[in-house]
JSON list of C-alpha atoms in Angstrom, two decimals:
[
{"chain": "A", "resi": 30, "resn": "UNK", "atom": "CA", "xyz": [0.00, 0.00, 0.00]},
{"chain": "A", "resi": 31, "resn": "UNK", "atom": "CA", "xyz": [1.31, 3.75, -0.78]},
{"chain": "A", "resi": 32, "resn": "UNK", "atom": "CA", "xyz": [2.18, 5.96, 1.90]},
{"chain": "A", "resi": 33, "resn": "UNK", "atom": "CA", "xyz": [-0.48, 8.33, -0.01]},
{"chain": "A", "resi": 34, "resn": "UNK", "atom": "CA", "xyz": [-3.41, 5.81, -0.30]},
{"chain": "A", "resi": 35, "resn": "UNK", "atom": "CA", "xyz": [-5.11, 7.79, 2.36]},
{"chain": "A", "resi": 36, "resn": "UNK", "atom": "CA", "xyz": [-3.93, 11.83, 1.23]},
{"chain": "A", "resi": 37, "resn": "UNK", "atom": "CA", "xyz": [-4.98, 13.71, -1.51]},
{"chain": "A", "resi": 38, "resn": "UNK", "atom": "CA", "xyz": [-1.38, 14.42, -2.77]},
{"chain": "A", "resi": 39, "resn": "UNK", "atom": "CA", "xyz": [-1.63, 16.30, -5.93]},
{"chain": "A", "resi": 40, "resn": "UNK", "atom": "CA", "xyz": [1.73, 16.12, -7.19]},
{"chain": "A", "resi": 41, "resn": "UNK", "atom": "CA", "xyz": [1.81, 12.34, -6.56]},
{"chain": "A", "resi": 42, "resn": "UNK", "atom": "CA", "xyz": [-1.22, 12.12, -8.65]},
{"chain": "A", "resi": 43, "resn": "UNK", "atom": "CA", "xyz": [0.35, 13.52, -11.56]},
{"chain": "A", "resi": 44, "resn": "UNK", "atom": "CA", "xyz": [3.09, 11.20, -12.10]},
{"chain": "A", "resi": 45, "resn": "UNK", "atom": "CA", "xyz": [3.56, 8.23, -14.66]},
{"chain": "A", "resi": 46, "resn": "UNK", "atom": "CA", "xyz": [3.82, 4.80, -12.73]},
{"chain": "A", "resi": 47, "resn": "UNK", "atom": "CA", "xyz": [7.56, 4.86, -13.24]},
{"chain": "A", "resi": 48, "resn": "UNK", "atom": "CA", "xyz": [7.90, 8.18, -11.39]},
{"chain": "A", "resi": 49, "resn": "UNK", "atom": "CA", "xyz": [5.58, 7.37, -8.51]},
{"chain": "A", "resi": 50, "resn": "UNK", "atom": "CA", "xyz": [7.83, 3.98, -7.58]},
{"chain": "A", "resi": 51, "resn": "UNK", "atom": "CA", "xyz": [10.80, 5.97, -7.88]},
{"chain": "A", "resi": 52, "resn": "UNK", "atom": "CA", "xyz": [9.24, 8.14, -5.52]},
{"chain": "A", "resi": 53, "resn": "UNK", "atom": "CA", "xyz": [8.31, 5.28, -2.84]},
{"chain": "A", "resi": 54, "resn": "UNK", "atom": "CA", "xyz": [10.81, 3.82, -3.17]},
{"chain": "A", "resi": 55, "resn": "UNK", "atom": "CA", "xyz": [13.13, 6.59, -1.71]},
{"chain": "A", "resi": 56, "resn": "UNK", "atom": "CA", "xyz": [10.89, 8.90, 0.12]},
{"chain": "A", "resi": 57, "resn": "UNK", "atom": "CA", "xyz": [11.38, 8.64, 4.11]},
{"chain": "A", "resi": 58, "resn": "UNK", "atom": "CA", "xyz": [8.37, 9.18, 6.53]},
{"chain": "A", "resi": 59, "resn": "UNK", "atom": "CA", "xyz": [9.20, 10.03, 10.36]},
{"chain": "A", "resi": 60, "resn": "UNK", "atom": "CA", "xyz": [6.87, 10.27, 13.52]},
{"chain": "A", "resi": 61, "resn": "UNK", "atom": "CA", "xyz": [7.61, 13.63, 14.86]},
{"chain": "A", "resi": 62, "resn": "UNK", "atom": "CA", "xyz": [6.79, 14.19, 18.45]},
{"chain": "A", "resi": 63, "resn": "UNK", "atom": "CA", "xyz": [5.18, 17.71, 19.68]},
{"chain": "A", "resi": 64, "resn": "UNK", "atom": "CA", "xyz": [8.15, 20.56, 20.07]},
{"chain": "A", "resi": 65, "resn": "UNK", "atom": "CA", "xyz": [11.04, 18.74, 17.82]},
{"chain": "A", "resi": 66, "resn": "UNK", "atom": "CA", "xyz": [12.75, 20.81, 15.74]},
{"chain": "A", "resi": 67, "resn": "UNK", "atom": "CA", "xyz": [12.59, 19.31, 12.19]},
{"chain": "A", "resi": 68, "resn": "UNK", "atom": "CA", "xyz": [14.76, 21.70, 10.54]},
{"chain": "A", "resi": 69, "resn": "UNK", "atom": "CA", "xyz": [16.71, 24.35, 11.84]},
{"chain": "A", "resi": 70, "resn": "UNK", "atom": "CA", "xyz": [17.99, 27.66, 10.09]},
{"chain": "A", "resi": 71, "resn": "UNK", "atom": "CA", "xyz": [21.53, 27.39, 8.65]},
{"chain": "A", "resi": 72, "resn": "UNK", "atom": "CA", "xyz": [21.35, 23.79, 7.65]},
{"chain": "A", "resi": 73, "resn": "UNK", "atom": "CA", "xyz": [21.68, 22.70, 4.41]},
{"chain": "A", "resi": 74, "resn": "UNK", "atom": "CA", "xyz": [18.74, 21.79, 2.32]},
{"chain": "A", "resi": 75, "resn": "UNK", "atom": "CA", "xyz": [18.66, 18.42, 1.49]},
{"chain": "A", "resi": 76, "resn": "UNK", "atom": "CA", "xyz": [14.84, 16.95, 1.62]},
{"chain": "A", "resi": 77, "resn": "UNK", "atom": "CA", "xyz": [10.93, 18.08, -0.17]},
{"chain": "A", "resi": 78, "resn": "UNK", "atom": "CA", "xyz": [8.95, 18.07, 2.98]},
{"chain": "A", "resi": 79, "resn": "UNK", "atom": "CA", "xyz": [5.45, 17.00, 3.49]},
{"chain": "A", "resi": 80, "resn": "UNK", "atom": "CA", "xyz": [3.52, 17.12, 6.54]},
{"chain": "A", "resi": 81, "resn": "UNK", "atom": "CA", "xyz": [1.35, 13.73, 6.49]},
{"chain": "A", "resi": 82, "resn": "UNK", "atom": "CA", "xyz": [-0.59, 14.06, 9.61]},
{"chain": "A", "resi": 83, "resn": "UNK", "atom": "CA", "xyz": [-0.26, 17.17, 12.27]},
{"chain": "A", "resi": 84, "resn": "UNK", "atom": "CA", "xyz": [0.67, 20.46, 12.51]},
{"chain": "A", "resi": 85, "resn": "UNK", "atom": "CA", "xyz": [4.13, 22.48, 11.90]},
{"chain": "A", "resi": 86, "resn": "UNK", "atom": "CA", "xyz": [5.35, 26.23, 12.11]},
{"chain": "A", "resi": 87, "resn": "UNK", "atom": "CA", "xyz": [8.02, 27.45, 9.90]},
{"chain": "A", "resi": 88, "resn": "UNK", "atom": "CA", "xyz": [9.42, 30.65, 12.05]},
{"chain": "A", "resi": 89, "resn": "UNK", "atom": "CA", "xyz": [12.51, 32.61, 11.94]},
{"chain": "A", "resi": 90, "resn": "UNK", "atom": "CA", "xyz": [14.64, 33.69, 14.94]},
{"chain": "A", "resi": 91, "resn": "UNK", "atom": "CA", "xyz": [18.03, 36.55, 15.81]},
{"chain": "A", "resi": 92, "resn": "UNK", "atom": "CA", "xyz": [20.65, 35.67, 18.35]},
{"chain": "A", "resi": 93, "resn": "UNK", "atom": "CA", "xyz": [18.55, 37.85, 20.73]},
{"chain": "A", "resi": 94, "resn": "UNK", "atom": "CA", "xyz": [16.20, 35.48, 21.11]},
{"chain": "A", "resi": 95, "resn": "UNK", "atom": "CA", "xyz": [13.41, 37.21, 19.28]},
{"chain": "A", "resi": 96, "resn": "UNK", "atom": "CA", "xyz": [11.03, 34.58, 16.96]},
{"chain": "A", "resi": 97, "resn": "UNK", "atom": "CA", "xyz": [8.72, 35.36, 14.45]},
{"chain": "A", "resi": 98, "resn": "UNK", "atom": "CA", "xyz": [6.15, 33.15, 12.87]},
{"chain": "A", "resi": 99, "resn": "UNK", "atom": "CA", "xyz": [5.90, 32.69, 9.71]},
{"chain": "A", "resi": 100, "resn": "UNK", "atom": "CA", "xyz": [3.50, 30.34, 8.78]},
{"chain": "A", "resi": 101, "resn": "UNK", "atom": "CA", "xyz": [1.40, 27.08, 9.91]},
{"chain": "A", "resi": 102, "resn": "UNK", "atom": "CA", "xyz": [1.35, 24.27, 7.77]},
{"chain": "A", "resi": 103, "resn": "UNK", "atom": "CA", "xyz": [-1.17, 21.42, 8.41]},
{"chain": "A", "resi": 104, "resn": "UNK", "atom": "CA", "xyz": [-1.12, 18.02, 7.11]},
{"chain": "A", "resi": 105, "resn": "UNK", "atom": "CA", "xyz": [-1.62, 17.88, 3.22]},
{"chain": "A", "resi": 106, "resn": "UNK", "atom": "CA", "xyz": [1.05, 20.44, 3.17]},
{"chain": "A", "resi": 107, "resn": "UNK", "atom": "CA", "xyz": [4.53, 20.41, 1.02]},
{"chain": "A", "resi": 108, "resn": "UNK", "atom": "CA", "xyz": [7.52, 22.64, 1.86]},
{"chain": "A", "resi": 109, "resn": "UNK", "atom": "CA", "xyz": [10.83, 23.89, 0.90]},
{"chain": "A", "resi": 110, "resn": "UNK", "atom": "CA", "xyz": [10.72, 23.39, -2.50]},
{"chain": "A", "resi": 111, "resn": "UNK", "atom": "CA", "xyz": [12.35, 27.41, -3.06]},
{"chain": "A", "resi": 112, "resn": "UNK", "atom": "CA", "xyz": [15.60, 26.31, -0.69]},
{"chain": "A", "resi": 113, "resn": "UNK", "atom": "CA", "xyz": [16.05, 23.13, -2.91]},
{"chain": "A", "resi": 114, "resn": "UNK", "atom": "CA", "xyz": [15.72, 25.05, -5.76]},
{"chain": "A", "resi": 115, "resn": "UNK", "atom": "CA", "xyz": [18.04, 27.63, -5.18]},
{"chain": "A", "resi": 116, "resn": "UNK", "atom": "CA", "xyz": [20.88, 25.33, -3.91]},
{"chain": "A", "resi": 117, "resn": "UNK", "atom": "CA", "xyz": [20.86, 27.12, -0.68]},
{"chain": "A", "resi": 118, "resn": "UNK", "atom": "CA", "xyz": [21.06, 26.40, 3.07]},
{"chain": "A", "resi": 119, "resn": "UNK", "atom": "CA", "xyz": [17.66, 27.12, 4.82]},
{"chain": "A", "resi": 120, "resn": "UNK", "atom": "CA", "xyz": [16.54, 30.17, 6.39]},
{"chain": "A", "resi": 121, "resn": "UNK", "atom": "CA", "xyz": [14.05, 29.16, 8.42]},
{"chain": "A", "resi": 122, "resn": "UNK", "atom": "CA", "xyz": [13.50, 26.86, 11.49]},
{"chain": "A", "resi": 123, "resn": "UNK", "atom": "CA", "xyz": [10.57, 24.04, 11.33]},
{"chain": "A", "resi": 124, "resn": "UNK", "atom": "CA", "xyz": [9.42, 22.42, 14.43]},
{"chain": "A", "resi": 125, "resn": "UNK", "atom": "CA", "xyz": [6.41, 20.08, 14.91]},
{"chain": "A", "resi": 126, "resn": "UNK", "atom": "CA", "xyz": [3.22, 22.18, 17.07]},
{"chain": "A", "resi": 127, "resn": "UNK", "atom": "CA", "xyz": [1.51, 18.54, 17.88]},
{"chain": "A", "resi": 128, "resn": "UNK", "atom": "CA", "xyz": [2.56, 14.84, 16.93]},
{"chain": "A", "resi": 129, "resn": "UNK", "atom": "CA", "xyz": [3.41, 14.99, 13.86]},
{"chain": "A", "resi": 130, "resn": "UNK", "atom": "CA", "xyz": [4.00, 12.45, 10.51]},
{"chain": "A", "resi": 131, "resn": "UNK", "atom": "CA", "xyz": [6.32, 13.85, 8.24]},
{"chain": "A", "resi": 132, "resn": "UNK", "atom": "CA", "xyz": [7.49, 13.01, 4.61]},
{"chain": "A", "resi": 133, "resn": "UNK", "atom": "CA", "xyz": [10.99, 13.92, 3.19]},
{"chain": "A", "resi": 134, "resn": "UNK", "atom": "CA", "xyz": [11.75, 13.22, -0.25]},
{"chain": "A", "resi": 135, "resn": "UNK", "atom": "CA", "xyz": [15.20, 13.57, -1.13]},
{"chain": "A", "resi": 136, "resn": "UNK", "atom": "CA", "xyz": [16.94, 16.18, -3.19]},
{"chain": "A", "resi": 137, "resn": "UNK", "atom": "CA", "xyz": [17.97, 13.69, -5.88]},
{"chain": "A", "resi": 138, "resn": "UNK", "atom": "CA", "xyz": [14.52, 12.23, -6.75]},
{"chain": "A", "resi": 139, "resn": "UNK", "atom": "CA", "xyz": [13.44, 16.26, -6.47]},
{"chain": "A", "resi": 140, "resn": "UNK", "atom": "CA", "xyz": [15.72, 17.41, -9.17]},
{"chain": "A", "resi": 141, "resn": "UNK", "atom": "CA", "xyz": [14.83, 13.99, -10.89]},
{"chain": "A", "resi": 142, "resn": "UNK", "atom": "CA", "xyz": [11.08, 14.66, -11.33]},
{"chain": "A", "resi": 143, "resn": "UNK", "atom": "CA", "xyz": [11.94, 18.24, -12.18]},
{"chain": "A", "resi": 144, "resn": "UNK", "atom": "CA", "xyz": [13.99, 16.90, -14.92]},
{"chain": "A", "resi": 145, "resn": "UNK", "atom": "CA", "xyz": [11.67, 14.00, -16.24]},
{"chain": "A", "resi": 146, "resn": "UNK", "atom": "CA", "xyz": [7.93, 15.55, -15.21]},
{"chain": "A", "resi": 147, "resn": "UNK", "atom": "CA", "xyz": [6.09, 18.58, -16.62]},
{"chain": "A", "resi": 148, "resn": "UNK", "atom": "CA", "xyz": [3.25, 17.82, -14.53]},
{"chain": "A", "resi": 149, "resn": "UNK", "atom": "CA", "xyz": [5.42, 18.02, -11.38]},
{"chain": "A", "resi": 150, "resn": "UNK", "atom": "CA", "xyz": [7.64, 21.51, -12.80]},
{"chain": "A", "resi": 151, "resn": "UNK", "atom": "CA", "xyz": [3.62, 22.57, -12.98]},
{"chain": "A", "resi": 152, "resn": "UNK", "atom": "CA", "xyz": [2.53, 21.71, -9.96]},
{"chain": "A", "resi": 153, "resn": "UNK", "atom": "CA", "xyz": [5.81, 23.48, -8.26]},
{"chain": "A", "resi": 154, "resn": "UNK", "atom": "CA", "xyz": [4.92, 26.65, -10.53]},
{"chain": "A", "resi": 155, "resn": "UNK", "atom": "CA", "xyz": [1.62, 26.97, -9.15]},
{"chain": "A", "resi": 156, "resn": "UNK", "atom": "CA", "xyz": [2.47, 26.05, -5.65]},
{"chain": "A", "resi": 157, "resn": "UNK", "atom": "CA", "xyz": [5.30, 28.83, -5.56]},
{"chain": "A", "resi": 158, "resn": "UNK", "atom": "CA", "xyz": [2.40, 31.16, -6.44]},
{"chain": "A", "resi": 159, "resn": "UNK", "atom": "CA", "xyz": [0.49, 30.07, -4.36]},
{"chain": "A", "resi": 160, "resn": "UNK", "atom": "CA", "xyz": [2.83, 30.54, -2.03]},
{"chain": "A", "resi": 161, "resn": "UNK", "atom": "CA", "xyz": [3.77, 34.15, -2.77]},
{"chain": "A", "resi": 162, "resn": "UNK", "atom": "CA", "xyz": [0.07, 34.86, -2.07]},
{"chain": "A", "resi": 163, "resn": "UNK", "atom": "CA", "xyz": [-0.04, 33.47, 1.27]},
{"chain": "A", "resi": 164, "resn": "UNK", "atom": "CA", "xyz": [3.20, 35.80, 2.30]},
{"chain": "A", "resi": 165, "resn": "UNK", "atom": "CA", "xyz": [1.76, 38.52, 0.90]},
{"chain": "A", "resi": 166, "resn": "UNK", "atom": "CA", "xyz": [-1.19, 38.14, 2.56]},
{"chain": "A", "resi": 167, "resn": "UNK", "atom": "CA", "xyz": [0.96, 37.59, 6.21]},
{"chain": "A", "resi": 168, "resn": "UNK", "atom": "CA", "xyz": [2.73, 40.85, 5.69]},
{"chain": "A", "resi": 169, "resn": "UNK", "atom": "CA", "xyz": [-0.64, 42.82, 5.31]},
{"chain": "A", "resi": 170, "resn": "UNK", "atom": "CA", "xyz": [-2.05, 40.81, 8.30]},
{"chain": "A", "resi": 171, "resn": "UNK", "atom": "CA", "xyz": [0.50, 41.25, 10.51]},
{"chain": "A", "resi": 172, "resn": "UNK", "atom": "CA", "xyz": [1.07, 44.99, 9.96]},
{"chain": "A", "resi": 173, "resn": "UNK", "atom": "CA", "xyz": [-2.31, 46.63, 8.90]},
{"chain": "A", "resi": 174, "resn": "UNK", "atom": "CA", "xyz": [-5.11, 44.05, 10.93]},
{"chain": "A", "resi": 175, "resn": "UNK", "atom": "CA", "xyz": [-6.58, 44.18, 14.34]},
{"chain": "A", "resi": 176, "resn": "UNK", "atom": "CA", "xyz": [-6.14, 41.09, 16.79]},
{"chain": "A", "resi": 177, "resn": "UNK", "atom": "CA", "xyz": [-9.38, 39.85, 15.87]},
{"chain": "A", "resi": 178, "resn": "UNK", "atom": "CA", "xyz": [-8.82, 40.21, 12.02]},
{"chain": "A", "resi": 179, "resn": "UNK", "atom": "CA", "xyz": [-5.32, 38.54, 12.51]},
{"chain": "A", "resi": 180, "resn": "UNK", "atom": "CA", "xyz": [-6.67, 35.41, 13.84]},
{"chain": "A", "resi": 181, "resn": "UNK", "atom": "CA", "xyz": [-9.50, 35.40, 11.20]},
{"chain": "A", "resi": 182, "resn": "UNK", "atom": "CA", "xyz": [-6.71, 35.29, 8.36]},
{"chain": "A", "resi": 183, "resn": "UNK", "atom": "CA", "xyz": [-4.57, 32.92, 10.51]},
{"chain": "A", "resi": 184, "resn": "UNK", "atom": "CA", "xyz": [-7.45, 30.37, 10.31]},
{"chain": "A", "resi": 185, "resn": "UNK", "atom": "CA", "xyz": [-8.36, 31.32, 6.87]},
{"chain": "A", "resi": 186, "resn": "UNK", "atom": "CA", "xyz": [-4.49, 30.29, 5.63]},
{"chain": "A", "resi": 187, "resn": "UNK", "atom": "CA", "xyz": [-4.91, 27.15, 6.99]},
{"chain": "A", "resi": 188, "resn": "UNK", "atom": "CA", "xyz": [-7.58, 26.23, 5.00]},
{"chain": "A", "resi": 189, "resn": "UNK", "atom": "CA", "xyz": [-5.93, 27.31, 1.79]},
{"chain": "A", "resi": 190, "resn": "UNK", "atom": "CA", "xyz": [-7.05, 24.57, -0.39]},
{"chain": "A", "resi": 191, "resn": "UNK", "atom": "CA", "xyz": [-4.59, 25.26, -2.94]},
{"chain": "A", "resi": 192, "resn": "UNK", "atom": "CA", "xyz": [-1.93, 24.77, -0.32]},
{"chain": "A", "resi": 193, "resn": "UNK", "atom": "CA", "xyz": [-3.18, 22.66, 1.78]},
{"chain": "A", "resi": 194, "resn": "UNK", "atom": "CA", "xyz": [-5.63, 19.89, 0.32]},
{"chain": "A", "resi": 195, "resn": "UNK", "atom": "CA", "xyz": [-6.43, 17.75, 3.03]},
{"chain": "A", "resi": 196, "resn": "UNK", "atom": "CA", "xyz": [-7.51, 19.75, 5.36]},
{"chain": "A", "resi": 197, "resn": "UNK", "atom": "CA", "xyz": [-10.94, 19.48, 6.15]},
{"chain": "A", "resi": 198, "resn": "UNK", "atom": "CA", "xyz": [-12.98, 22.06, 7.55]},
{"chain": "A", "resi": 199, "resn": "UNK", "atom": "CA", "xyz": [-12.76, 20.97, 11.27]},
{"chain": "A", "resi": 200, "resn": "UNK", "atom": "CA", "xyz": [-8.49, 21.60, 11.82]},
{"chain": "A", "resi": 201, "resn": "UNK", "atom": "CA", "xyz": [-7.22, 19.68, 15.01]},
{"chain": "A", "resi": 202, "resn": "UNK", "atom": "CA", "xyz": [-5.82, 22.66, 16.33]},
{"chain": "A", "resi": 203, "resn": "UNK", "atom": "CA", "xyz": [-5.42, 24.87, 19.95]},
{"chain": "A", "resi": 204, "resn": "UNK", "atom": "CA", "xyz": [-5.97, 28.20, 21.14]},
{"chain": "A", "resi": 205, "resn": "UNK", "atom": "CA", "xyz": [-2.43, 28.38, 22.03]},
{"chain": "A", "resi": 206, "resn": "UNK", "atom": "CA", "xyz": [-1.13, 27.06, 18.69]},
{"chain": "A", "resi": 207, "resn": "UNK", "atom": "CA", "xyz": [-2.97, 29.98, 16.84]},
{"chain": "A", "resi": 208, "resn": "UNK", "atom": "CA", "xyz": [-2.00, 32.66, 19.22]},
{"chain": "A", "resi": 209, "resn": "UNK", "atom": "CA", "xyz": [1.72, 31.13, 18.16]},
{"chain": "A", "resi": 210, "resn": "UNK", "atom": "CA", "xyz": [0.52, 31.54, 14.39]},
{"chain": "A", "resi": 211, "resn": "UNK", "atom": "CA", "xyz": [-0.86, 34.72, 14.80]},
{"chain": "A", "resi": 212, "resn": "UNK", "atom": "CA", "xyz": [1.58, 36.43, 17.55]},
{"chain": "A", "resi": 213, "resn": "UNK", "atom": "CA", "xyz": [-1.01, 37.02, 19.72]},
{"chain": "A", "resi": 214, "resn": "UNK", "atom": "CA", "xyz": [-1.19, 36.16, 23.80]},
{"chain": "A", "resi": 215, "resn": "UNK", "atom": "CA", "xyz": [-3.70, 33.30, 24.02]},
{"chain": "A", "resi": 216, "resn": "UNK", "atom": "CA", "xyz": [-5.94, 35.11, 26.14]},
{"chain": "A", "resi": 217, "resn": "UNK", "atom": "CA", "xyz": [-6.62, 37.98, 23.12]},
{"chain": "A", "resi": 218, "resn": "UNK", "atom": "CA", "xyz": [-7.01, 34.26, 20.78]},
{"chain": "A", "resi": 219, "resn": "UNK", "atom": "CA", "xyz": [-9.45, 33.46, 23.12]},
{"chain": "A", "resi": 220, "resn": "UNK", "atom": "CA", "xyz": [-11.48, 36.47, 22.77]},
{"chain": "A", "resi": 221, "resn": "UNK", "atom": "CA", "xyz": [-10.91, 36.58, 19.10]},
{"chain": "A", "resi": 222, "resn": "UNK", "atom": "CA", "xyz": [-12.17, 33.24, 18.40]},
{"chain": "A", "resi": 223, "resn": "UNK", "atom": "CA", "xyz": [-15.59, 34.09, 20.69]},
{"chain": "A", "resi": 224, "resn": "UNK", "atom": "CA", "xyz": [-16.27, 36.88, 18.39]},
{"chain": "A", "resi": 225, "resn": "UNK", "atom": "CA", "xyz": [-16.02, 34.61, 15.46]},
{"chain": "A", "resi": 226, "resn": "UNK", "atom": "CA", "xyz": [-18.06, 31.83, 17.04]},
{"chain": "A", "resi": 227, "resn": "UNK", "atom": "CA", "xyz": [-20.63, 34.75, 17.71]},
{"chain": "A", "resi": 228, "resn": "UNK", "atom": "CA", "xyz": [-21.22, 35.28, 14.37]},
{"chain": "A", "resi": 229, "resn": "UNK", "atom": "CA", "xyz": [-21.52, 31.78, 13.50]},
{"chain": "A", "resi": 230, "resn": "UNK", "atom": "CA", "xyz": [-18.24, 31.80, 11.44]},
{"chain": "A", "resi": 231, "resn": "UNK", "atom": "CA", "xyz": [-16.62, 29.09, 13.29]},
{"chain": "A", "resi": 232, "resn": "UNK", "atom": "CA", "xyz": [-17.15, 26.58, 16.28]},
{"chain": "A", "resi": 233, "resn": "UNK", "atom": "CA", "xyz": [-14.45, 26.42, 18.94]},
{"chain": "A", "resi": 234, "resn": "UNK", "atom": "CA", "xyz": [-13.96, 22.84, 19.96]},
{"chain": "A", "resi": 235, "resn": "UNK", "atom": "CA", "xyz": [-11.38, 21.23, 22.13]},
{"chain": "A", "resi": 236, "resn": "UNK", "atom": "CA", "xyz": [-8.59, 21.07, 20.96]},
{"chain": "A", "resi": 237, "resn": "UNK", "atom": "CA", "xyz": [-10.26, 22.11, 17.73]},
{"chain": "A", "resi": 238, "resn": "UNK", "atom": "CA", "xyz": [-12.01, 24.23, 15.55]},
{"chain": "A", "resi": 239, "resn": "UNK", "atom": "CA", "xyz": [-14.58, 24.18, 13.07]},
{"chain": "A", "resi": 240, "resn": "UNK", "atom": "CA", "xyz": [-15.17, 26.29, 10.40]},
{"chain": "A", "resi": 241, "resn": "UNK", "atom": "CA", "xyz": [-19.03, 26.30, 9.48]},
{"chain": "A", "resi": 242, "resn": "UNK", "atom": "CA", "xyz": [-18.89, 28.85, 6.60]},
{"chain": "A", "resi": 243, "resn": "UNK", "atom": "CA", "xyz": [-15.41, 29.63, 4.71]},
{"chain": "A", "resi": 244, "resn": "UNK", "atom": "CA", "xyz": [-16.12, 31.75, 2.53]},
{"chain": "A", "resi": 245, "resn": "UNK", "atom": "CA", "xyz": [-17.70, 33.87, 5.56]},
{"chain": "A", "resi": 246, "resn": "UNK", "atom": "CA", "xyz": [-14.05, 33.47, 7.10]},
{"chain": "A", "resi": 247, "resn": "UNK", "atom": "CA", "xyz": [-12.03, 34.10, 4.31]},
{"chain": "A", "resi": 248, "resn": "UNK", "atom": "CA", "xyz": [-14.09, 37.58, 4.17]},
{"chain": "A", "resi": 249, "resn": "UNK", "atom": "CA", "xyz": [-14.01, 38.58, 7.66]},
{"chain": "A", "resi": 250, "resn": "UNK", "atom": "CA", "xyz": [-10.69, 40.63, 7.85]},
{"chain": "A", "resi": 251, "resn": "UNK", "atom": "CA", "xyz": [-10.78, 42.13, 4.53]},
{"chain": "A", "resi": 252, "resn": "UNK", "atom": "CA", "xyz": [-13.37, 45.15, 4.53]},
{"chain": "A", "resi": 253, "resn": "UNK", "atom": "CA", "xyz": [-12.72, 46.42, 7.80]}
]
């Protein structure tokens, strides 16, 4: 049985038969326990990384101790492809938010399916995009929205469907962990959330939460 019988891996899909064994036969899948660093800035890119089950943050740090989030990424998500790319070391730490199951397919079989797969050099195109949209969107959220509108576009990046496939509309997910997302105490998450549940955008659950209209969400923080 395939590691992916159970995920909606788009890139996976897309391959010939011959690519796809290639690909099992070297990828590497590891159980990651809650708080391990996965990768840390400075090392040297070496793995595609998919997150198979769980929840990760890619975040950035100085020698002063400050950190800086930069992004969730919830199971169905792929990562790293730009550091691979560009030959380069990476500049960003990754470290597992809950138990995690992570995939790591190795640099040679990358710059093999880039070499042998349009389908895959497609799928990469439109996940860079993708990608560039999701930072874009960050920056304005983190320097032009209120608390509350912050952790509306938190939650509403984690659903990105072009990112993020398998995600279904009820994410396993804490107060705490978005607060980390969204640099914001978990006490103003708290409140946040409420006023979201008030208006029937969401339903806070434990350890949970459930979107009930996305669209709703996705709208929230952008005409205030």
């Amino acid at each position: 049985m395939s590691i992916f019988t159970n995920y909606d891996t788009k890139w996976f899909n897309v391959l010939t038969p011959e690519q796809q064994s290639r690909v099992l036969q070297t990828i590497v899948v590891h159980a990651v326990p809650a708080g391990t660093m996965i990768e840390q800035k400075g090392d040297l890119a070496t793995n595609w990384m998919g997150v198979l089950e769980g929840l990760v943050k890619v975040s950035v740090g100085n020698a002063d101790g400050r950190i800086t989030s930069l992004t969730g990424i919830p199971a169905g998500g792929w990562f790293g492809e730009g550091s691979l790319i560009k030959k380069e070391i990476r500049r960003y730490d990754v470290f597992a938010l809950r138990d995690s199951k992570i995939a790591k397919l190795p640099l040679t079989t990358f710059n093999w399916l880039l070499d042998n797969s349009i389908p895959f050099n497609r799928f990469l195109l439109e996940q860079l995009n993708a990608r560039v949209s999701q930072f874009i969107g960050r920056t304005e959220s983190d320097r032009l929205l209120n608390a509350d509108n912050r952790v509306a576009a938190c939650l509403a990046e984690l659903f990105n469907q072009d990112l993020y496939p398998n995600t279904s509309l009820r994410l396993a997910i804490t107060q705490e962990e978005i607060g980390y997302l969204a640099k914001l105490s978990r006490q103003r998450t708290n409140i946040a959330l409420k006023n979201l549940e008030q208006k029937n955008i969401i339903r806070v659950e434990y350890g949970a939460v459930h979107v009930l209209d996305l669209d709703r969400l996705k709208n929230s923080y952008k005409h205030d």
